[in-house]
Coordinates of C-alpha atoms in Angstrom, one line a residue:
X1 CA 69.4 82.0 90.9
X2 CA 71.3 83.1 87.8
X3 CA 72.9 86.6 88.1
X4 CA 75.3 88.4 85.8
X5 CA 78.0 90.9 86.7
X6 CA 79.9 92.9 84.2
X7 CA 83.5 94.0 85.0
X8 CA 86.5 94.7 82.9
X9 CA 88.2 91.8 81.2
X10 CA 91.9 92.0 82.3
X11 CA 93.2 88.6 81.2
X12 CA 91.6 86.3 78.6
X13 CA 90.5 82.8 79.3
X14 CA 87.3 81.1 80.4
X15 CA 86.9 79.3 83.7
X16 CA 84.1 77.4 85.4
X17 CA 84.3 76.6 89.1
X18 CA 83.2 77.2 92.6
X19 CA 83.8 80.5 94.3
X20 CA 86.2 81.1 97.1
X21 CA 85.5 84.5 98.6
X22 CA 88.4 86.3 100.4
X23 CA 87.2 89.1 102.6
X24 CA 89.3 92.3 102.8
X25 CA 92.4 91.8 105.0
X26 CA 91.8 92.9 108.5
X27 CA 94.2 91.9 111.3
X28 CA 91.7 90.9 113.9
X29 CA 93.8 90.7 117.1
X30 CA 92.6 91.6 120.6
X31 CA 94.8 93.5 123.0
X32 CA 96.9 91.0 124.9
X33 CA 99.6 91.6 127.5
X34 CA 102.4 89.2 128.4
X35 CA 104.3 88.8 131.8
X36 CA 107.7 90.4 132.1
X37 CA 109.5 87.1 132.1
X38 CA 108.0 86.2 128.7
X39 CA 109.2 89.4 126.9
X40 CA 112.4 88.1 125.4
X41 CA 110.8 84.9 124.4
X42 CA 108.1 86.8 122.6
X43 CA 110.6 89.0 120.9
X44 CA 112.5 85.9 119.7
X45 CA 109.3 84.4 118.5
X46 CA 108.5 87.5 116.5
X47 CA 112.1 87.6 115.0
X48 CA 111.8 83.9 114.1
X49 CA 108.5 84.6 112.2
X50 CA 110.1 87.5 110.4
X51 CA 113.1 85.3 109.5
X52 CA 110.7 82.7 108.2
X53 CA 108.8 85.2 106.0
X54 CA 112.1 86.6 104.7
X55 CA 113.3 83.1 103.8
X56 CA 110.0 82.3 102.1
X57 CA 110.1 85.4 100.0
X58 CA 113.8 84.8 99.1
X59 CA 112.9 81.3 98.0
X60 CA 110.0 82.5 95.9
X61 CA 112.3 85.1 94.3
X62 CA 114.8 82.4 93.5
X63 CA 112.1 80.2 92.0
X64 CA 110.9 82.9 89.7
X65 CA 112.2 82.8 86.3
X66 CA 111.3 83.6 82.8
X67 CA 108.8 86.3 82.2
X68 CA 107.6 86.3 85.8
X69 CA 110.8 87.4 87.3
X70 CA 110.6 91.1 86.6
X71 CA 106.9 91.8 87.4
X72 CA 106.7 89.7 90.5
X73 CA 110.2 90.3 91.6
X74 CA 109.7 94.1 92.0
X75 CA 107.0 93.5 94.6
X76 CA 108.9 90.8 96.4
X77 CA 111.8 93.1 96.6
X78 CA 109.7 95.9 98.0
X79 CA 108.2 93.6 100.6
X80 CA 111.7 92.4 101.5
X81 CA 112.7 96.0 102.0
X82 CA 109.7 96.6 104.3
X83 CA 110.7 93.6 106.4
X84 CA 114.2 95.0 106.8
X85 CA 113.0 98.5 107.7
X86 CA 114.6 99.4 111.0
X87 CA 111.6 101.6 112.0
X88 CA 109.2 98.6 111.6
X89 CA 111.5 96.2 113.5
X90 CA 112.5 98.5 116.3
X91 CA 108.9 99.6 116.8
X92 CA 107.8 96.0 117.2
X93 CA 110.5 95.2 119.7
X94 CA 109.7 98.3 121.7
X95 CA 106.0 97.6 121.8
X96 CA 106.7 94.1 123.2
X97 CA 109.4 95.2 125.6
X98 CA 107.9 98.5 126.9
X99 CA 104.2 97.8 126.4
X100 CA 104.4 94.1 127.2
X101 CA 102.2 93.4 124.3
X102 CA 102.0 90.0 122.6
X103 CA 103.7 89.8 119.2
X104 CA 100.3 89.6 117.5
X105 CA 99.0 92.8 119.1
X106 CA 102.3 94.6 118.5
X107 CA 102.0 93.7 114.8
X108 CA 98.4 95.2 114.9
X109 CA 99.6 98.4 116.6
X110 CA 102.6 98.9 114.3
X111 CA 100.5 98.2 111.2
X112 CA 97.9 100.8 112.3
X113 CA 100.7 103.4 113.1
X114 CA 102.4 103.0 109.7
X115 CA 99.1 102.9 107.8
X116 CA 97.9 106.1 109.4
X117 CA 101.0 107.9 108.3
X118 CA 100.7 106.7 104.7
X119 CA 97.0 107.4 104.5
X120 CA 97.5 111.1 105.4
X121 CA 100.0 111.7 102.6
X122 CA 98.9 113.8 99.7
X123 CA 100.8 111.5 97.2
X124 CA 98.5 108.8 96.0
X125 CA 101.5 106.5 95.3
X126 CA 102.4 106.5 99.0
X127 CA 98.8 106.0 100.1
X128 CA 98.7 102.9 97.9
X129 CA 101.6 101.5 99.8
X130 CA 99.3 100.6 102.7
X131 CA 98.3 97.4 100.7
X132 CA 102.0 96.4 100.8
X133 CA 102.2 97.0 104.5
X134 CA 99.1 94.8 105.1
X135 CA 100.5 92.0 103.0
X136 CA 103.9 92.0 104.8
X137 CA 102.3 92.2 108.2
X138 CA 99.8 89.5 107.2
X139 CA 102.6 87.2 106.2
X140 CA 104.4 87.7 109.5
X141 CA 101.2 87.1 111.5
X142 CA 100.6 83.9 109.6
X143 CA 104.2 82.8 110.2
X144 CA 103.7 83.4 114.0
X145 CA 101.0 80.8 114.0
X146 CA 102.8 78.5 111.6
X147 CA 100.1 79.0 108.9
X148 CA 100.9 79.4 105.2
X149 CA 100.5 83.0 104.1
X150 CA 98.6 81.8 101.0
X151 CA 95.2 80.2 100.7
X152 CA 95.5 76.4 100.9
X153 CA 92.7 74.3 99.3
X154 CA 91.8 76.7 96.5
X155 CA 92.7 74.3 93.7
X156 CA 90.0 74.3 91.0
X157 CA 88.3 77.3 92.6
X158 CA 87.7 80.9 91.4
X159 CA 89.0 83.5 93.8
X160 CA 86.7 86.5 94.5
X161 CA 88.3 89.3 96.4
X162 CA 88.6 93.1 96.7
X163 CA 92.1 93.1 95.1
X164 CA 95.1 90.9 94.4
X165 CA 98.7 91.9 94.6
X166 CA 101.2 91.0 91.8
X167 CA 103.2 89.0 94.2
X168 CA 100.2 86.8 94.9
X169 CA 99.3 86.0 91.3
X170 CA 102.0 83.4 90.7
X171 CA 101.4 81.8 94.1
X172 CA 97.7 81.5 93.5
X173 CA 98.1 80.0 90.1
X174 CA 100.6 77.5 91.6
X175 CA 97.9 76.6 94.2
X176 CA 95.5 75.8 91.4
X177 CA 93.3 78.9 91.3
X178 CA 91.4 78.8 87.9
X179 CA 90.5 82.5 87.7
X180 CA 90.3 85.7 89.8
X181 CA 87.5 88.2 90.1
X182 CA 88.2 91.5 91.9
X183 CA 85.9 94.4 92.9
X184 CA 88.6 97.0 92.1
X185 CA 91.7 97.1 89.9
X186 CA 92.7 98.2 86.5
X187 CA 93.3 96.3 83.2
X188 CA 96.7 98.1 83.0
X189 CA 97.8 97.3 86.5
X190 CA 100.9 95.1 87.3
X191 CA 98.5 92.3 88.5
X192 CA 96.7 92.4 85.2
X193 CA 99.9 92.3 83.2
X194 CA 101.2 89.3 85.2
X195 CA 97.8 87.5 84.9
X196 CA 98.0 87.9 81.1
X197 CA 101.6 86.5 81.0
X198 CA 100.4 83.5 83.0
X199 CA 97.2 83.0 80.9
X200 CA 95.2 83.2 84.1
X201 CA 91.7 84.6 83.5
X202 CA 91.2 87.8 85.5
X203 CA 88.2 90.2 85.7
X204 CA 88.5 93.5 87.5
X205 CA 86.1 96.2 88.5
X206 CA 83.1 94.1 89.6
X207 CA 81.9 96.1 92.6
X208 CA 78.9 93.8 93.4
X209 CA 80.9 90.6 93.4
X210 CA 81.7 90.6 97.1
X211 CA 78.1 91.4 98.0
X212 CA 76.4 88.8 95.9
X213 CA 78.8 85.9 95.7
X214 CA 79.3 83.4 98.5
X215 CA 81.7 80.6 99.1
X216 CA 80.8 77.6 97.1
X217 CA 78.6 79.4 94.5
X218 CA 79.2 78.2 90.9
X219 CA 80.7 80.8 88.6
X220 CA 81.5 81.1 84.9
X221 CA 84.1 83.7 84.2
X222 CA 85.0 85.1 80.8
X223 CA 88.3 87.0 81.1
X224 CA 87.9 88.5 77.7
X225 CA 84.5 90.2 78.0
X226 CA 84.7 90.7 81.8
X227 CA 81.4 88.8 82.3
X228 CA 80.9 86.8 85.5
X229 CA 77.9 84.6 85.7
X230 CA 76.6 83.4 89.1
X231 CA 74.9 80.0 88.9
X232 CA 75.2 79.7 85.1
X233 CA 72.3 78.1 83.2
X234 CA 72.5 75.7 80.2
X235 CA 73.1 78.4 77.7
X236 CA 76.0 79.8 79.8
X237 CA 77.5 76.4 80.1
X238 CA 77.4 75.9 76.3
X239 CA 79.0 79.3 75.8
X240 CA 81.7 78.4 78.3
X241 CA 82.5 75.1 76.5
X242 CA 82.6 77.0 73.2
X243 CA 85.1 79.5 74.5
X244 CA 87.3 76.7 75.9
X245 CA 87.3 75.0 72.5
X246 CA 88.0 78.3 70.7
X247 CA 91.0 79.0 73.0
X248 CA 92.4 75.5 72.5
X249 CA 92.1 75.9 68.7
X250 CA 93.7 79.4 68.9
X251 CA 96.7 78.2 70.9
X252 CA 97.3 75.4 68.4
X253 CA 97.3 77.9 65.5
X254 CA 99.6 80.2 67.4
X255 CA 102.1 77.4 68.0
X256 CA 102.4 77.0 64.2
X257 CA 103.6 80.6 63.9
X258 CA 106.8 80.1 65.9
X259 CA 108.9 79.8 62.7
X260 CA 106.9 82.0 60.4
X261 CA 108.0 85.5 59.4
X262 CA 106.4 88.6 60.9
X263 CA 105.3 90.1 57.6
X264 CA 102.2 92.0 56.7
X265 CA 99.8 91.0 53.9
X266 CA 101.5 93.4 51.5
X267 CA 105.0 92.2 52.3
X268 CA 106.3 94.6 54.9
X269 CA 108.7 92.9 57.4
X270 CA 108.3 93.8 61.0
X271 CA 110.8 93.1 63.8
X272 CA 109.5 91.6 67.0
X273 CA 112.1 91.8 69.8
X274 CA 111.6 90.3 73.2
X275 CA 111.7 91.9 76.6
X276 CA 113.8 89.8 79.0
X277 CA 115.7 89.6 82.2
X278 CA 116.9 86.0 82.6
X279 CA 118.4 83.1 80.7
X280 CA 114.9 81.5 80.6
X281 CA 113.5 84.6 78.9
X282 CA 116.3 84.6 76.4
X283 CA 115.7 80.9 75.6
X284 CA 112.0 81.5 75.1
X285 CA 112.6 84.5 72.9
X286 CA 115.0 82.4 70.8
X287 CA 112.5 79.6 70.5
X288 CA 109.7 81.9 69.4
X289 CA 111.7 83.3 66.6
X290 CA 112.2 86.8 68.0
X291 CA 114.4 89.2 66.1
X292 CA 116.5 89.5 69.2
X293 CA 116.2 91.0 72.7
X294 CA 114.8 94.6 72.6
X295 CA 115.0 95.2 76.3
X296 CA 117.2 93.3 78.7
X297 CA 116.7 94.6 82.2
X298 CA 119.7 94.7 84.5
X299 CA 118.1 95.7 87.8
X300 CA 117.8 92.1 89.0
X301 CA 121.6 92.0 89.3
X302 CA 121.4 94.8 91.9
X303 CA 118.3 93.8 93.9
X304 CA 118.1 91.3 96.8
X305 CA 121.7 91.8 97.8
X306 CA 123.9 93.8 100.1
X307 CA 126.8 94.6 97.8
X308 CA 127.1 95.9 94.2
X309 CA 127.9 93.4 91.4
X310 CA 131.4 94.1 90.1
X311 CA 132.4 94.4 86.4
X312 CA 133.3 90.7 86.1
X313 CA 130.0 89.4 87.5
X314 CA 128.1 91.7 85.2
X315 CA 130.2 90.8 82.2
X316 CA 129.5 87.1 82.7
X317 CA 125.8 87.6 82.8
X318 CA 125.7 89.9 79.8
X319 CA 128.0 87.6 77.8
X320 CA 125.7 84.6 78.5
X321 CA 122.7 86.6 77.2
X322 CA 124.5 87.4 74.0
X323 CA 125.6 83.8 73.5
X324 CA 122.0 82.7 74.1
X325 CA 120.7 84.7 71.2
X326 CA 123.3 83.2 68.8
X327 CA 124.0 86.2 66.7
X328 CA 120.8 88.1 67.1
X329 CA 120.9 91.6 68.5
X330 CA 120.7 92.0 72.3
X331 CA 119.7 95.4 73.6
X332 CA 120.7 95.8 77.3
X333 CA 119.4 98.6 79.3
X334 CA 121.7 100.2 81.9
X335 CA 120.6 100.2 85.5
X336 CA 117.1 101.5 86.1
X337 CA 116.8 101.6 89.9
X338 CA 114.7 104.2 91.7
X339 CA 110.9 104.9 91.7
X340 CA 109.4 101.7 93.1
X341 CA 112.6 99.7 92.7
X342 CA 115.1 100.2 95.6
X343 CA 118.1 98.1 96.5
X344 CA 119.7 97.2 99.8
X345 CA 123.1 98.6 99.0
X346 CA 122.0 102.2 99.5
X347 CA 122.5 102.9 95.8
X348 CA 119.0 104.2 95.3
X349 CA 117.5 106.7 97.7
X350 CA 114.8 105.3 99.9
X351 CA 113.3 108.5 101.2
X352 CA 112.7 110.6 98.1
X353 CA 109.5 112.6 98.4
X354 CA 108.4 111.6 94.9
X355 CA 110.6 108.7 93.7
X356 CA 108.9 108.5 90.2
X357 CA 110.4 111.9 89.6
X358 CA 113.6 111.3 91.5
X359 CA 117.1 110.0 91.1
X360 CA 116.4 107.0 88.9
X361 CA 117.6 105.6 85.6
X362 CA 120.5 107.3 83.9
X363 CA 120.4 110.0 86.5
X364 CA 121.4 107.5 89.2
X365 CA 124.1 105.9 87.0
X366 CA 125.7 109.3 86.4
X367 CA 125.4 110.4 90.1
X368 CA 127.3 107.4 91.6
X369 CA 131.0 107.3 91.1
X370 CA 132.2 104.2 89.2
X371 CA 128.7 102.7 88.7
X372 CA 128.4 103.6 85.0
X373 CA 132.0 102.8 84.1
X374 CA 131.8 99.3 85.5
X375 CA 128.5 98.6 83.7
X376 CA 129.7 100.0 80.4
X377 CA 132.9 98.1 80.6
X378 CA 131.0 94.9 81.2
X379 CA 128.6 95.6 78.3
X380 CA 131.4 96.5 75.9
X381 CA 133.3 93.3 76.8
X382 CA 130.2 91.3 76.1
X383 CA 130.0 92.7 72.6
X384 CA 133.0 90.5 71.8
X385 CA 130.6 87.5 71.8
X386 CA 127.8 89.0 69.6
X387 CA 125.9 92.1 68.6
X388 CA 125.1 94.3 71.7
X389 CA 123.2 97.6 71.9
X390 CA 123.2 99.8 75.1
X391 CA 120.0 101.5 76.0
X392 CA 119.8 104.4 78.5
X393 CA 116.6 104.7 80.7
X394 CA 114.9 107.9 81.8
X395 CA 116.8 110.2 79.5
X396 CA 115.6 113.8 79.8
X397 CA 118.5 115.9 78.6
X398 CA 121.0 116.1 75.8
X399 CA 123.8 116.4 78.4
X400 CA 123.0 113.0 79.9
X401 CA 123.4 111.3 76.5
X402 CA 126.6 113.1 75.7
X403 CA 128.1 112.3 79.1
X404 CA 127.4 108.6 78.7
X405 CA 128.7 108.7 75.1
X406 CA 132.0 110.2 76.4
X407 CA 132.3 107.6 79.1
X408 CA 131.5 104.8 76.5
X409 CA 134.2 106.1 74.2
X410 CA 136.7 106.2 77.1
X411 CA 136.0 102.7 78.4
X412 CA 136.0 101.3 74.8
X413 CA 139.5 102.8 74.2
X414 CA 140.6 101.5 77.6
X415 CA 139.4 97.9 76.9
X416 CA 141.1 97.9 73.5
X417 CA 144.4 99.0 75.1
X418 CA 144.0 96.2 77.6
X419 CA 143.7 93.6 74.8
X420 CA 140.0 92.8 75.0
X421 CA 138.3 91.5 71.9
X422 CA 135.3 93.8 71.5
X423 CA 133.0 94.9 68.7
X424 CA 134.0 97.7 66.3
X425 CA 131.0 99.7 67.3
X426 CA 128.5 99.3 70.2
X427 CA 125.3 101.3 69.4
X428 CA 124.0 103.6 72.1
X429 CA 120.3 104.3 72.3
X430 CA 117.9 106.3 74.5
X431 CA 114.6 105.3 76.0
X432 CA 112.0 107.9 75.2
X433 CA 109.8 107.9 78.3
X434 CA 110.1 111.4 79.5
X435 CA 108.0 113.9 77.5
X436 CA 110.8 116.4 77.5
X437 CA 113.0 113.9 75.7
X438 CA 110.4 113.3 73.1
X439 CA 109.8 117.0 72.5
X440 CA 113.5 117.9 72.5
X441 CA 114.5 114.9 70.4
X442 CA 115.9 116.9 67.4
X443 CA 118.5 118.4 69.8
X444 CA 120.1 115.1 70.7
X445 CA 119.0 112.4 68.2
X446 CA 122.4 112.9 66.5
X447 CA 124.0 111.6 69.7
X448 CA 122.2 108.2 69.7
X449 CA 122.1 105.3 67.3
X450 CA 118.6 104.1 68.0
X451 CA 115.5 104.8 70.1
X452 CA 113.1 102.8 72.2
X453 CA 109.8 104.4 73.3
X454 CA 108.9 103.3 76.9
X455 CA 105.1 103.9 76.7
X456 CA 104.3 102.9 80.3
X457 CA 106.2 105.8 81.8
X458 CA 105.6 108.1 78.8
X459 CA 101.8 107.8 79.4
X460 CA 102.2 108.3 83.1
X461 CA 104.4 111.4 82.8
X462 CA 102.6 113.0 79.8
X463 CA 99.1 112.6 81.3
X464 CA 100.2 113.2 85.0
X465 CA 98.4 110.0 85.9
X466 CA 99.9 107.3 88.2
X467 CA 99.4 103.9 86.6
X468 CA 98.9 102.3 90.0
X469 CA 96.2 104.8 91.1
X470 CA 92.8 103.1 90.7
X471 CA 91.1 106.4 90.8
X472 CA 92.9 107.3 87.5
X473 CA 92.2 104.1 85.7
X474 CA 90.2 105.8 83.0
X475 CA 92.8 108.5 82.5
X476 CA 95.9 106.3 82.4
X477 CA 95.7 105.1 78.9
X478 CA 97.8 105.2 75.7
X479 CA 94.6 106.0 73.8
X480 CA 94.9 109.8 74.3
X481 CA 95.5 112.0 71.3
X482 CA 98.6 113.5 72.9
X483 CA 100.2 110.1 73.4
X484 CA 99.4 109.0 69.8
X485 CA 100.8 112.2 68.3
X486 CA 104.0 112.1 70.5
X487 CA 104.6 108.5 69.5
X488 CA 104.1 109.4 65.8
X489 CA 106.5 112.4 66.2
X490 CA 109.3 110.2 67.7
X491 CA 108.9 107.6 65.0
X492 CA 109.0 110.3 62.3
X493 CA 112.1 111.9 63.8
X494 CA 113.8 108.5 63.8
X495 CA 112.8 107.8 60.2
X496 CA 114.1 111.2 59.1
X497 CA 117.5 110.6 60.7
X498 CA 117.8 106.9 59.8
X499 CA 117.6 105.8 63.5
X500 CA 115.7 102.6 64.3
X501 CA 112.7 103.2 66.7
X502 CA 111.0 100.5 68.7
X503 CA 108.2 100.6 71.3
X504 CA 108.9 98.5 74.4
X505 CA 105.9 99.4 76.6
X506 CA 102.8 97.3 77.3
X507 CA 101.0 98.5 74.1
X508 CA 103.7 96.8 72.0
X509 CA 102.6 93.4 73.4
X510 CA 98.8 93.9 73.0
X511 CA 97.7 92.7 69.5
X512 CA 94.7 95.0 69.8
X513 CA 97.1 98.0 69.4
X514 CA 99.4 96.5 66.7
X515 CA 97.4 98.0 63.7
X516 CA 97.5 101.4 65.3
X517 CA 101.3 101.3 65.9
X518 CA 101.8 100.1 62.3
X519 CA 99.7 103.1 61.1
X520 CA 102.0 105.4 63.1
X521 CA 105.0 104.0 61.2
X522 CA 106.4 101.6 63.7
X523 CA 108.2 98.5 62.4
X524 CA 110.0 97.4 65.5
X525 CA 108.1 96.0 68.6
X526 CA 109.7 94.9 71.8
X527 CA 107.3 92.8 73.9
X528 CA 106.7 90.2 76.5
X529 CA 107.4 86.7 75.0
X530 CA 104.0 85.5 76.3
X531 CA 102.2 87.6 73.6
X532 CA 104.7 87.6 70.8
X533 CA 102.9 85.0 68.7
X534 CA 99.5 86.8 69.1
X535 CA 101.1 90.0 67.9
X536 CA 102.8 88.2 65.0
X537 CA 99.4 86.7 64.0
X538 CA 97.7 90.1 64.0
X539 CA 100.5 91.7 62.0
X540 CA 100.4 89.0 59.4
X541 CA 96.7 89.8 58.8
X542 CA 97.4 93.6 58.5
X543 CA 97.6 95.5 55.2
X544 CA 100.4 98.0 55.9
X545 CA 99.6 100.3 53.0
X546 CA 96.0 100.6 54.0
X547 CA 96.8 101.4 57.6
X548 CA 99.3 104.0 56.5
X549 CA 96.6 105.6 54.3
X550 CA 94.2 105.7 57.3
X551 CA 96.8 107.2 59.7
X552 CA 95.6 110.7 59.1
X553 CA 92.1 109.8 60.4
X554 CA 93.7 108.3 63.5
X555 CA 95.7 111.5 64.1
X556 CA 92.5 113.6 63.7
X557 CA 90.8 111.7 66.6
X558 CA 89.9 114.2 69.3
X559 CA 89.5 111.8 72.2
X560 CA 89.8 108.2 73.4
X561 CA 86.4 107.3 71.9
X562 CA 87.6 108.5 68.5
X563 CA 90.8 106.4 68.8
X564 CA 88.9 103.3 69.9
X565 CA 86.6 103.7 66.9
X566 CA 89.5 103.9 64.6
X567 CA 91.0 100.8 66.1
X568 CA 87.7 98.9 65.7
X569 CA 87.3 100.0 62.1
X570 CA 90.9 99.0 61.2
X571 CA 91.2 95.7 63.2
X572 CA 92.1 92.9 60.8
X573 CA 90.1 89.6 60.8
X574 CA 92.5 87.0 62.2
X575 CA 90.1 84.1 61.6

């Protein structure tokens, strides 16, 4: 019988297929003891399984490229670190050797021990890490029995589950999953971001789905509206076919915009930069006609390895990015390890009580001897091959900028003295993602050449709302009057001092928000290549003067509803 469920549309697209229901992960293992003579064999079997999982994750990391590498890579790196955790490994060995438990039961006991510690923590971020523990343990358990950790046989099906991890998304799509429906989750989560980049339909927040849907049921999923239809009728099937035709038509139209200018109806040119972290990203950005690279992340050079990259290795990577953009500006962000990105070299601290507020970004670069010097030398050397800008993450004080500026001046003079061919000037910019930096901007804007607003962290810190905490889904939003006004203030400060300002957070890549950002005065966007053409299309249908005239009404909005109403009233018709 037909039933309809309404969730939140997290990734556009329409899918029709049979349901595959995945129950919440529970490691169902009974207590099992082994004889003393089998202990070392069991330990070796466990170690072999762990090695298999480590190898699989490394292979998946190596296969990732393009836009996927950053979003998925962070989670694979985190899971790899968990696999290398000495407490996890020693605990497993001890359980087998002293308790004479089977490897399966040792995994179950160790999982429960670690999960109980995380679940008692006050910090919601650490409590949420239990999902990562479950996924890592689940992979090892599957490897023990030579099973694939994924879900074979799901091609052409729609996955219905309680939640889905970012690291799973690419794997599920590769296996042929057509859409995903979850009972929990947020449209702003990493999983949702990744699904959008892959054009994989995703609906989150459908609490009844697991209770009402069974394996084999036919589902029609609309990833835009968040509607999920169980056993669709004739009208639902017609609506599905109409959505599919519309999406095909839209993609064809978007393809034609690859070589068109990003210009509003009244002739205002807007720069669309690409966020990137690999050669593939750079190639895609170039092909889409981006103005350049607005955010090149360098963390990948430092993750998944046991030693730091030296200046020469970094230089070669940065040089190739610059060459790939053939004269267009490349903005390279200095190392932003910390928070949920840790490395194996010991550079970033692993045991900070609150890593999101800890030693990360430019704080880490300034705290480690030689780290900043080597990266700045590599970046300045790359400037000899094309325009390079240097972007500092997590800036919160004037002293940080001035310290980096002094080091940049020193290494530039040093490189010239050594005979390197480098640019006359390498602009230095600051990411505005800490509220203190936004508020105190007049104090140090004279020390930077450009600004880039990192709205993902800015929203998190300004609203004291963890983006990964599902309980705060309604609170973590850029559509808060404080966020809007702060973005406007930063843009205005930049305009007054003649400093270019870009937005490089998620809202820059959402065409829905483009008119709002234009109204606030933004003319430089840095976004995921996957949505560049959609944003370009929206901007080309905007009347810049009219949006500017309506900006006062936007700034008078008292709450999220008021801002959403303004967005709806000012949305252009894109045909």
